[in-house]
């Protein structure tokens, strides 16, 4: 299509300068011509205009998914990508050439600007920003400046309810377009919708509503800035930022001007502004540039090799990634067609079917299939790979295409569903217009066109229906300056109403859509609530910051994580911090969404409440940390306090064995004074077993270990039978000791053991009244398991005889000896030096609290249940025990290497082979201790029983 001798004219200027109108006149003045446009909708608009002049048999329309090409057509209207560059025309024109700076499509416009030429005339249309590029790339071109026909002026921000008629509101997402349109329907009677993703039929139907005056407002995406000619007097920006495929950024001045310039028609002035509360404010510099049509000039345009070589797939990719010779051209970023081609090159099922340059070129054509569904390179490449496997044999099987179209042939669904189906049909429309891809392209094109029109009509009706629906039109802006526009109400049950219509409920700071809402409504209602409730949530945040202590609570959430609640509403979670007593507060997503001062106030309040609760309920743990840091305290005591604090204030004696062994007797006083209790089985701080401390300890360990917070027993429970802790750590942190299949609170278990030690005195065999233990609810098996842990073994009751008169001592001793011989004792030697609880350590055990002395000692919060367990001592409830001691854990250094000992029979090692020879140890004779002498009361009861029996 090149013709160097033909003049090139670059017509530059702002919008509303008649550039497109001038190009259409020049097109029709020549014997043939072609024009490339940035949008399918714009190409269709100009096509309809030229058809009105030349007739339908003379004009062709070619876009990616639409092809109307009568035999002998002389004037072609196309999208830039679809221009027939292999044909010669008398006239050629490219509209909106400044798009050459666009990262995704820029290389297409740059190529057309460099290579598309008419035999008689070539015209490049664009903004003034294109001037440096024209001079650099087309030095022989004649530059023609076109001034704007009318004045464009800034009208300031306006509420949606006060926008003048014949206004277009420009939004930058589908959700925002629909939301604004529905609000306008509620406030001003309705609005038309125009988006680039709409089919021409749907778009024309929507524009007809606006042009005919059926509605006075048009809601559009920024596609309106690409030359769509509409009767618009005012442009209102619903936002000043957009997502460009990589990030959300502020619009450039040129983009703002391109959109704002659609206001006004020919010599009728236009205005522009923002939607109050929706968009931010334009700066003074931006306003001056837009009104004065002064925009930054383009310094470069994107370029990609337009004629790559197809000798191999790697050569094709290398050519497409080649760099331009130099400025002002830049290598184009990787577009989706190249991204798809690279992914196809990594698929063996694709590359296996390549056979020569023709197949490589064909694969490139398939990879260039537009992603109309906007699914992204990864998903689109999988679709293209499947498509290639069907196509590689020649043409697509008729059954394959027919099946795909049949799947899309339904008008059921909401707006989003219908839009997705239309996008899929556009893919097959593109395929149908490739004569080398389908067997019957004419019939297939007709089939896809009819299906697209059918779905487009359904989409148009769905849009109308959505605007009529009252509840889905309930939407307000983010700002709170228009609260009177649509009143918002939150009732006592946290149900949310907008202008009397129920839209959902508040759960703390999170909004939950009405469960009865339709699927298509949910996203819109959620967006509406976020905007409506901004002011209300600010008030709620202030209420949290000023709340009283009793309004907060620490609970488990649905996943078992420790969470902070305010009036039943979750604010956030406790998560891992520097140590056990320094957790971090992490607010939930709904609270994080507040941002700014509101978020800071809630976080500060939560942190303060947590620290206050720790100081109140975890005083024992704090005291242990202070003791560990006290330089004036004995080092072993500090080490004990530190280890006990790390364990949460409770630890088994075996866990602390080495520290307890090294603890001097004279240092124990300082430890006891700090609140440490040395039990026979456990060591703990006296304040750490309170219910509130137990709950906070469970929460702190959950945050530190990042594991679920366990369920805790009832606060008044001292004995648990039908309960199961998930782990020994959970049991200890809850303040309980496992005895067989039961659990008993640690401090009460120590009281039982203390009673046993006091009853035995310096004897090994003794009798004990266990009324206190049984009053706790301990079963016989549980009691025996507890005593076993404490170093006692149960004995059979000795046979007791009455005291013999004068000289019967021998018979009494004989009876005691008989009782000892009948005692059942497990074969475990009593080794005095290995006993874990020595006489000195027994003095450190918690005292047995009898009923008359309980009031003089600290009482736990849950002692209400245990105050009833001290029953009068009954001599008839005696059980008999033997003390054998608790083995101390062997020091680590003294333990044999398990690896060395593995596989060696016990007792068969030879001298010099891993151990030293030694003389055999003489076995000490085992002696049984005599059973404890019966008490006087027991003897009297036996005598009384004998008399009654006699």
PDB file of C-alpha atoms in Angstrom, residues 178 284 368 387 403 433 524-525 610 763 780 787 817 835 840 874 906 927 949:
ATOM      1  CA  UNK A 178     -23.441   0.136  35.920  1.00  0.00           C
ATOM      2  CA  UNK A 284      -5.003  24.038  38.322  1.00  0.00           C
ATOM      3  CA  UNK A 368      -2.871 -13.573  17.307  1.00  0.00           C
ATOM      4  CA  UNK A 387      -7.955 -24.517  18.989  1.00  0.00           C
ATOM      5  CA  UNK A 403     -20.997 -27.340  19.457  1.00  0.00           C
ATOM      6  CA  UNK A 433     -14.194 -14.537   8.876  1.00  0.00           C
ATOM      7  CA  UNK A 524     -23.486  -3.879  43.131  1.00  0.00           C
ATOM      8  CA  UNK A 525     -25.087  -3.995  46.568  1.00  0.00           C
ATOM      9  CA  UNK A 610      -4.743  -6.105  75.558  1.00  0.00           C
ATOM     10  CA  UNK A 763       7.569 -44.321 107.187  1.00  0.00           C
ATOM     11  CA  UNK A 780     -10.312 -45.065  92.387  1.00  0.00           C
ATOM     12  CA  UNK A 787      -0.422 -41.456  93.623  1.00  0.00           C
ATOM     13  CA  UNK A 817       4.307 -59.000 109.803  1.00  0.00           C
ATOM     14  CA  UNK A 835      14.137 -39.924  94.851  1.00  0.00           C
ATOM     15  CA  UNK A 840      13.852 -30.805 102.167  1.00  0.00           C
ATOM     16  CA  UNK A 874     -13.557 -40.624 108.472  1.00  0.00           C
ATOM     17  CA  UNK A 906      22.079 -56.137  77.176  1.00  0.00           C
ATOM     18  CA  UNK A 927      13.681 -55.747 103.154  1.00  0.00           C
ATOM     19  CA  UNK A 949     -20.299 -58.940 117.210  1.00  0.00           C
TER      20      UNK A 949
END
